[in-house]
Coordinates of C-alpha atoms in Angstrom, one line a residue:
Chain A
X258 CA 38.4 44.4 -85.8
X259 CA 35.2 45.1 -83.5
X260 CA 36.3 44.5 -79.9
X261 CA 33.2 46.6 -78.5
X262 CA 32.4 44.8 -75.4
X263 CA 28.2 44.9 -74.5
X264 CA 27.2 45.9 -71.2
X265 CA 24.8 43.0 -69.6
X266 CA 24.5 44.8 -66.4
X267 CA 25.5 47.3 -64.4
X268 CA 26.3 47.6 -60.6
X269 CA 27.4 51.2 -58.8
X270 CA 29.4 50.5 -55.8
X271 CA 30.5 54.3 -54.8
X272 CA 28.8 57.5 -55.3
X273 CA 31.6 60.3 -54.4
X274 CA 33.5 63.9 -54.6
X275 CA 36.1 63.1 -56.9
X276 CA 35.6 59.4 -57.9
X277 CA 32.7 57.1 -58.0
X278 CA 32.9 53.4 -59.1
X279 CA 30.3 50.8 -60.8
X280 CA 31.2 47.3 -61.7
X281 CA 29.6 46.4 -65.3
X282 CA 29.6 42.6 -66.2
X283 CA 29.7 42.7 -70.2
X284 CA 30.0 40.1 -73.1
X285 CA 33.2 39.4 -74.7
X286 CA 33.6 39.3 -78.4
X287 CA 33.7 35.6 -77.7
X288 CA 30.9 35.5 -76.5
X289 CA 32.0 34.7 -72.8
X290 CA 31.6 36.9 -70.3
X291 CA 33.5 39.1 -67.7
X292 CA 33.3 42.0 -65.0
X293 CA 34.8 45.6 -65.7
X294 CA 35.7 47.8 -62.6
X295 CA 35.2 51.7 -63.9
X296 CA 35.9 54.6 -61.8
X297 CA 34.1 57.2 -63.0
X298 CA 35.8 60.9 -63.3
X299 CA 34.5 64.2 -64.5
X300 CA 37.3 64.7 -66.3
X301 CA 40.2 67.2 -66.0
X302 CA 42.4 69.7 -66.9
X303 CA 46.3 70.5 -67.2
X304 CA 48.1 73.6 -67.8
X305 CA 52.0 74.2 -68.7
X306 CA 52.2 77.5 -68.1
X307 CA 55.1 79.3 -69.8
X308 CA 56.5 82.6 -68.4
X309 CA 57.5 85.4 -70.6
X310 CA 61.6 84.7 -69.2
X311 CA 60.6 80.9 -70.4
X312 CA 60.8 79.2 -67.0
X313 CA 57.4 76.9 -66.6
X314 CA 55.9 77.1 -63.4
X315 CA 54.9 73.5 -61.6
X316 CA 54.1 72.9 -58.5
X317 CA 54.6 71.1 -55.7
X318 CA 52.0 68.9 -53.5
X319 CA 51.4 66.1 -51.1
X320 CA 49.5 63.6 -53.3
X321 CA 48.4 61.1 -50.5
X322 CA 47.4 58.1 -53.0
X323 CA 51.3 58.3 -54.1
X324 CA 52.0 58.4 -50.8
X325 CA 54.6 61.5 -51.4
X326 CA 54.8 64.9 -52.2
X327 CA 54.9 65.0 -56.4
X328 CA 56.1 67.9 -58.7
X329 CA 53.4 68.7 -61.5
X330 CA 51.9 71.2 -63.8
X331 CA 49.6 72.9 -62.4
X332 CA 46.1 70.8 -63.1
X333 CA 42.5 70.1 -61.7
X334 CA 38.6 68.7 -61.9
X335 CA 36.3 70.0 -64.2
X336 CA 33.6 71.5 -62.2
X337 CA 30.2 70.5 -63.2
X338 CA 29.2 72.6 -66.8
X339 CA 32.6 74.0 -67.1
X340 CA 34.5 74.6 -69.8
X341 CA 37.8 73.3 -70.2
X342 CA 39.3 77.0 -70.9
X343 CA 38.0 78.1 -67.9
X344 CA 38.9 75.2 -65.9
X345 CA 42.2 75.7 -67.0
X346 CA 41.7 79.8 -66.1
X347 CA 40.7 79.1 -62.8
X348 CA 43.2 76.5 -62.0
X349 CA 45.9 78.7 -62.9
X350 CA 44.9 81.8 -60.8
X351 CA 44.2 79.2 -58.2
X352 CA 47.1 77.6 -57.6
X353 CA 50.2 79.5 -59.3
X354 CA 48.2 83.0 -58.9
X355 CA 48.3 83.9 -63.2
X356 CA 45.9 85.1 -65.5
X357 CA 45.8 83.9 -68.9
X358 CA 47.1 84.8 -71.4
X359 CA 46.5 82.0 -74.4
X360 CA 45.7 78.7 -74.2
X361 CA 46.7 76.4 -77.0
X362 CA 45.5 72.5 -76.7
X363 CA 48.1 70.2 -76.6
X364 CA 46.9 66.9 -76.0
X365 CA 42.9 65.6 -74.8
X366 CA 44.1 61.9 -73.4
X367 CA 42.8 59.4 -70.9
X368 CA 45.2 58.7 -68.4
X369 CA 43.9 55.1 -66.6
X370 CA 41.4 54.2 -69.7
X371 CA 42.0 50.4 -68.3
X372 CA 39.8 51.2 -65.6
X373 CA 39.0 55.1 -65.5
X374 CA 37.1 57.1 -67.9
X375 CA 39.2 60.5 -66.7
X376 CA 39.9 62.5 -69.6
X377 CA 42.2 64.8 -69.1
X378 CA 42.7 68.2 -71.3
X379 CA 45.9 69.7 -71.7
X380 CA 47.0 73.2 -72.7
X381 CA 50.2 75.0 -73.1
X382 CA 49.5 78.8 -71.5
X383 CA 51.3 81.6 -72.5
X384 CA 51.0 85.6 -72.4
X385 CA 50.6 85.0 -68.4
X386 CA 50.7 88.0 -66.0
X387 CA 50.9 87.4 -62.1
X388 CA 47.4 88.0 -60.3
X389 CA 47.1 87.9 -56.2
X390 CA 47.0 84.3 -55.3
X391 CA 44.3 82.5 -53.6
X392 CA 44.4 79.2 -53.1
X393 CA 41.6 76.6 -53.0
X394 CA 40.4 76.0 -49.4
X395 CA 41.3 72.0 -49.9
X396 CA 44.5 72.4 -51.7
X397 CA 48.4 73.0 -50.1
X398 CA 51.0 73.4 -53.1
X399 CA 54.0 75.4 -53.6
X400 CA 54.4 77.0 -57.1
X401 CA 57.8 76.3 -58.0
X402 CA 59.2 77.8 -61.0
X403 CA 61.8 76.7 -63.2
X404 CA 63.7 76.8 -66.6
X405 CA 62.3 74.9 -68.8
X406 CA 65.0 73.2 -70.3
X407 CA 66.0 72.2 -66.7
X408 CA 62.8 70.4 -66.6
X409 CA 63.2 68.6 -69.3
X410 CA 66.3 67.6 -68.1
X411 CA 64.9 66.3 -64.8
X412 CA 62.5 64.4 -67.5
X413 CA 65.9 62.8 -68.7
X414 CA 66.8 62.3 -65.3
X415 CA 63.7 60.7 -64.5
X416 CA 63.0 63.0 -61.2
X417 CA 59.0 63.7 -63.0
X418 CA 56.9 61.2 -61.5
X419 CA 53.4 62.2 -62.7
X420 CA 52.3 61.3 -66.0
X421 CA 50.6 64.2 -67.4
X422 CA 53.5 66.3 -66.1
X423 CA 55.8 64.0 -68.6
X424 CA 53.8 64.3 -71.7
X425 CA 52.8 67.9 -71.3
X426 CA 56.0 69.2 -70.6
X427 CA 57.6 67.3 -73.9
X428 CA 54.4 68.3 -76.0
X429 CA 55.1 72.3 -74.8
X430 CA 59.0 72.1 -75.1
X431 CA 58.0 70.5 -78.6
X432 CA 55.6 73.4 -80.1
X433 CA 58.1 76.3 -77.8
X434 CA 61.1 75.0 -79.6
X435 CA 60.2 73.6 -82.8
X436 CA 57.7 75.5 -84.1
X437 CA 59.1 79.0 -82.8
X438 CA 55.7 79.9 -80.8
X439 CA 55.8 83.1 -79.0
X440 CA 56.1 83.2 -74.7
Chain B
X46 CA 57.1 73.1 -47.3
X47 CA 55.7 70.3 -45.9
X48 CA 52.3 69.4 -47.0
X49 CA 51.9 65.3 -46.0
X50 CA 48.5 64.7 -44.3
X51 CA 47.4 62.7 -41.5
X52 CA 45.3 59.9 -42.1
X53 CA 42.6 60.1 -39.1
X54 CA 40.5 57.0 -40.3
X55 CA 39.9 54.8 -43.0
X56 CA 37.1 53.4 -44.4
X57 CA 37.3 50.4 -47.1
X58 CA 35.0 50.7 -50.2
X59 CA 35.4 47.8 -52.2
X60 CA 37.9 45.1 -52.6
X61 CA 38.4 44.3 -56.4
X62 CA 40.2 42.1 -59.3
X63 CA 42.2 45.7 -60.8
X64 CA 41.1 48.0 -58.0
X65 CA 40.6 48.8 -54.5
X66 CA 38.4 51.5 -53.1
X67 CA 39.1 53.0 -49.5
X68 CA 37.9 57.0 -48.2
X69 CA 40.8 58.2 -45.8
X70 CA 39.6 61.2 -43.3
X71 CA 42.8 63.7 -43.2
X72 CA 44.1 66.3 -40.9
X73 CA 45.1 69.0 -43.6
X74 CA 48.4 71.2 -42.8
X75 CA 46.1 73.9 -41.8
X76 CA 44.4 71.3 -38.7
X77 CA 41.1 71.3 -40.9
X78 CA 40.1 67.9 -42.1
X79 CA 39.2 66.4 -45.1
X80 CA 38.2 63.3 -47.0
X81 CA 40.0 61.6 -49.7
X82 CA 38.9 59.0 -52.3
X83 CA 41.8 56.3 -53.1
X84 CA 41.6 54.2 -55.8
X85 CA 44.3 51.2 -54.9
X86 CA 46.1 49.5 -58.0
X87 CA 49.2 46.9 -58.0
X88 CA 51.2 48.9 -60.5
X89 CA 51.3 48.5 -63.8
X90 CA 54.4 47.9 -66.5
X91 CA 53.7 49.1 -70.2
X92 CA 56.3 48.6 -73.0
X93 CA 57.7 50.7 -76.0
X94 CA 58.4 47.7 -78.3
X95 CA 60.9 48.6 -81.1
X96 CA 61.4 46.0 -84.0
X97 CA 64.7 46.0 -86.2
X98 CA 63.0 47.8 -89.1
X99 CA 62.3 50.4 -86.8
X100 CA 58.4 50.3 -86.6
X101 CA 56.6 50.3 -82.9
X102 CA 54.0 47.9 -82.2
X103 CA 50.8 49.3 -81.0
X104 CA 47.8 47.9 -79.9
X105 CA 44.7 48.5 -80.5
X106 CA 41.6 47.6 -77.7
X107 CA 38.4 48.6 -76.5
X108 CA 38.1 50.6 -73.3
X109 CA 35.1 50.2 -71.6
X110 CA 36.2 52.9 -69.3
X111 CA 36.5 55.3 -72.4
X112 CA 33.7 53.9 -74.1
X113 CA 36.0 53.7 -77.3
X114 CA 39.0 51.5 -79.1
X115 CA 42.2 53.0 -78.3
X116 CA 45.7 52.6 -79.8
X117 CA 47.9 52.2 -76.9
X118 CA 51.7 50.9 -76.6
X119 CA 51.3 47.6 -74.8
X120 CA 51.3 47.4 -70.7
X121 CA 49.7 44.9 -68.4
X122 CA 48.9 45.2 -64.2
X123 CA 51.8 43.4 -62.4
X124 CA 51.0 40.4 -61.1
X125 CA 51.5 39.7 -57.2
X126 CA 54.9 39.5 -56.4
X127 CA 56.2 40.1 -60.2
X128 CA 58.9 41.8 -61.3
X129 CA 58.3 45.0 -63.6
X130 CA 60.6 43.4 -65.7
X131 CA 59.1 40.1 -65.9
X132 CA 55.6 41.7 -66.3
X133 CA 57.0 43.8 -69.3
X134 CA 58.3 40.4 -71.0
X135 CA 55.1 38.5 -70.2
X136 CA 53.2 41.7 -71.6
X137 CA 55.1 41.3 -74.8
X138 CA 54.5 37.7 -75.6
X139 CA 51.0 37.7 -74.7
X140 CA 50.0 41.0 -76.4
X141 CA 52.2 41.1 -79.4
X142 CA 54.3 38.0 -80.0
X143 CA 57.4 39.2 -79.4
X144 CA 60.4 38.0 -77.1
X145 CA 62.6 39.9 -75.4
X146 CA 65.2 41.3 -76.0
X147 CA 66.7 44.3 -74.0
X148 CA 64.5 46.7 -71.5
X149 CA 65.8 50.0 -70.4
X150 CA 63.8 51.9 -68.2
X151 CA 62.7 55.1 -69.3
X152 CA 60.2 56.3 -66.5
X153 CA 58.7 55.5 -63.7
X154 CA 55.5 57.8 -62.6
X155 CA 52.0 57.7 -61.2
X156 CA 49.0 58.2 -64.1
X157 CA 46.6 60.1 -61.7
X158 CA 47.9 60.6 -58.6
X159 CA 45.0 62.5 -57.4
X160 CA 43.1 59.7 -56.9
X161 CA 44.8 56.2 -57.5
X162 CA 47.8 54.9 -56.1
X163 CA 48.7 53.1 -59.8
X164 CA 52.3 53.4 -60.5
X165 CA 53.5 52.7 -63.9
X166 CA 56.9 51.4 -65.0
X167 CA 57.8 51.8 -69.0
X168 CA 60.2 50.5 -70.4
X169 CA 61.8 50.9 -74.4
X170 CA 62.2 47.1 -75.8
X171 CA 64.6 45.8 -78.3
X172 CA 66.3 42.9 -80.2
X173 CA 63.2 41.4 -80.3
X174 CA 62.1 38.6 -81.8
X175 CA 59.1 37.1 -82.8
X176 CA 57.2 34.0 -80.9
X177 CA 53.9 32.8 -81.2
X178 CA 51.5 34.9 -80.0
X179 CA 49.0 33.8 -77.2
X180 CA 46.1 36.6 -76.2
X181 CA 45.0 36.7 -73.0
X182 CA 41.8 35.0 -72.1
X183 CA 40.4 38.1 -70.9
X184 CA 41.7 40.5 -73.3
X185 CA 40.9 41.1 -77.0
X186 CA 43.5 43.5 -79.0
X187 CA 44.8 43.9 -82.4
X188 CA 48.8 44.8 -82.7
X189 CA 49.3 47.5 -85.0
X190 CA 53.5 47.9 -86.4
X191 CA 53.6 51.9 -87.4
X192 CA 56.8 53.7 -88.3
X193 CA 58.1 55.4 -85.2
X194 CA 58.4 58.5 -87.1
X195 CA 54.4 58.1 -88.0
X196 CA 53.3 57.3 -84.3
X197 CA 55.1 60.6 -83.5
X198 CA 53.2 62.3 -86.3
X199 CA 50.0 61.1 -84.4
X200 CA 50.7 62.8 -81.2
X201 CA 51.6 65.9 -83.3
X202 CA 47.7 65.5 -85.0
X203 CA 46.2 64.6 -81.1
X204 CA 45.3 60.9 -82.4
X205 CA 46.9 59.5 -79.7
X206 CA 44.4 59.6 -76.8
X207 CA 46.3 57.5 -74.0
X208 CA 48.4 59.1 -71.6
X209 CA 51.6 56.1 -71.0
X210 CA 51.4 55.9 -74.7
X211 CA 52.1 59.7 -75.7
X212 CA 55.3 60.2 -73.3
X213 CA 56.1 56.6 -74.0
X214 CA 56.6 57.4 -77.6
X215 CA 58.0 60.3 -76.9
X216 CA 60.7 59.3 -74.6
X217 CA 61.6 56.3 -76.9
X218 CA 62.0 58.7 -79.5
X219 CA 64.1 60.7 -77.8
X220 CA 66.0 58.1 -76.5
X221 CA 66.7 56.7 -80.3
X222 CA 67.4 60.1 -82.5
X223 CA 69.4 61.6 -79.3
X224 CA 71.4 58.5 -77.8
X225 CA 71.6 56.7 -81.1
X226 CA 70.6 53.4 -79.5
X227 CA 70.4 50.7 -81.5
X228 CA 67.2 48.4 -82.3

């Protein structure tokens, strides 16, 4: 079944850093019509970064739309051109201070396709080795690295609270354990 | 550490039907400020509906905000005042057909905390049983029944492109083989 809805017209609301947002008014399959709210992203990138003694390392942050401080894998924006690899190079020197190492794609998912077109790129890293850190200018996080069996278990305990964090960690414990890939 | 940030000022975007737009100014832990885009959302409940033969019912829809059909597990935006629970048995009957039924939570986290405040509650259904299915007005989607098994397969071949839907499956999964819990 063919549920493409048309666009009739097209309205842009916000133009901004990390988010804009336009308001489309499109035709049902029914023929009736309706509005669509669509925050617009650049799309992203996540990393679960594996250590050679097989703890993963996440961090910790204030995420102020959450309104709390969340424990993730270590993620961020594409810049404008770049490549996801090297998105996901940057971020890791960035905020846990490693250098790749290889990157194996685990999952290329939207995360809010209801009503943003983020994309979000996810990689399992290993082969890492520890580089001086330097943190981005606008960004406060603590790496925090643990076991990654105990993370799973937090999964199970329901302590993860960020979506990609979920998926990417099961997806990386998956390939680590199952099919016997090398730290 | 303690990362929170202070919110100076706040400046409303757009007030909408799924989301809210608002820019908070922010004293950053380092006295610096900052801007941050929020994208506000109600919450959202989506549902990992297992029938007695053991298939999961997908959905399949058109995202505008992908620009492409996805297959997704079903999930709906709470309503004002609604229960996560009552949402997720709503969700079912208008989406799929199907009447609860037992819930049990199996996470509660934020899809892109970077930006939007949406917090999503899934949940693994059972004992269902069928009822006559009544779509949304607004909302056009075909139900897909897949082995569990095969929907796991997907996310092994990266044809499952929806964040809530690849730890959702996963987590049910888990929560089957692992716990034994019945359908």
């Amino acid at each position: 079944m063919d549920f493409t809805e048309k666009v009739l017209q097209s309205e842009r609301i916000y133009e901004g850093r990390v988010v804009s947002l336009r308001v489309d008014t499109v035709e049902l399959p029914d023929g009736n019509r309706s509005s669509r709210e669509i925050v617009e992203h650049r799309g992203a990138v996540a990393i679960v970064p594996i250590l050679p003694d097989g703890k993963v390392v996440l961090v910790r942050q204030f995420r102020l739309a959450a309104g709390q401080s969340l424990l993730e894998i270590p993620a961020g924006t594409l810049d404008p051109g770049e490549s996801p690899e090297a998105c996901a190079a940057r971020e890791l020197e960035e905020e846990i201070g490693y250098r790749l190492g290889q990157l194996e794609k685990v999952s290329i998912s939207f995360l809010a396709p209801g009503y943003s077109s983020e994309l979000l790129h996810c990689y399992l890293a290993t082969g890492l080795e520890p580089v001086p850190n330097r943190l981005d200018a606008d960004e406060f996080l603590e790496p925090v690295p643990i076991p990654l069996d105990e993370a799973i278990a937090m999964i199970g305990r329901q302590e993860i609270k960020d979506a990609k964090t979920l998926y990417g960690l099961l997806l990386a414990h998956y390939k680590l354990e199952y099919e016997g890939k090398d730290r």
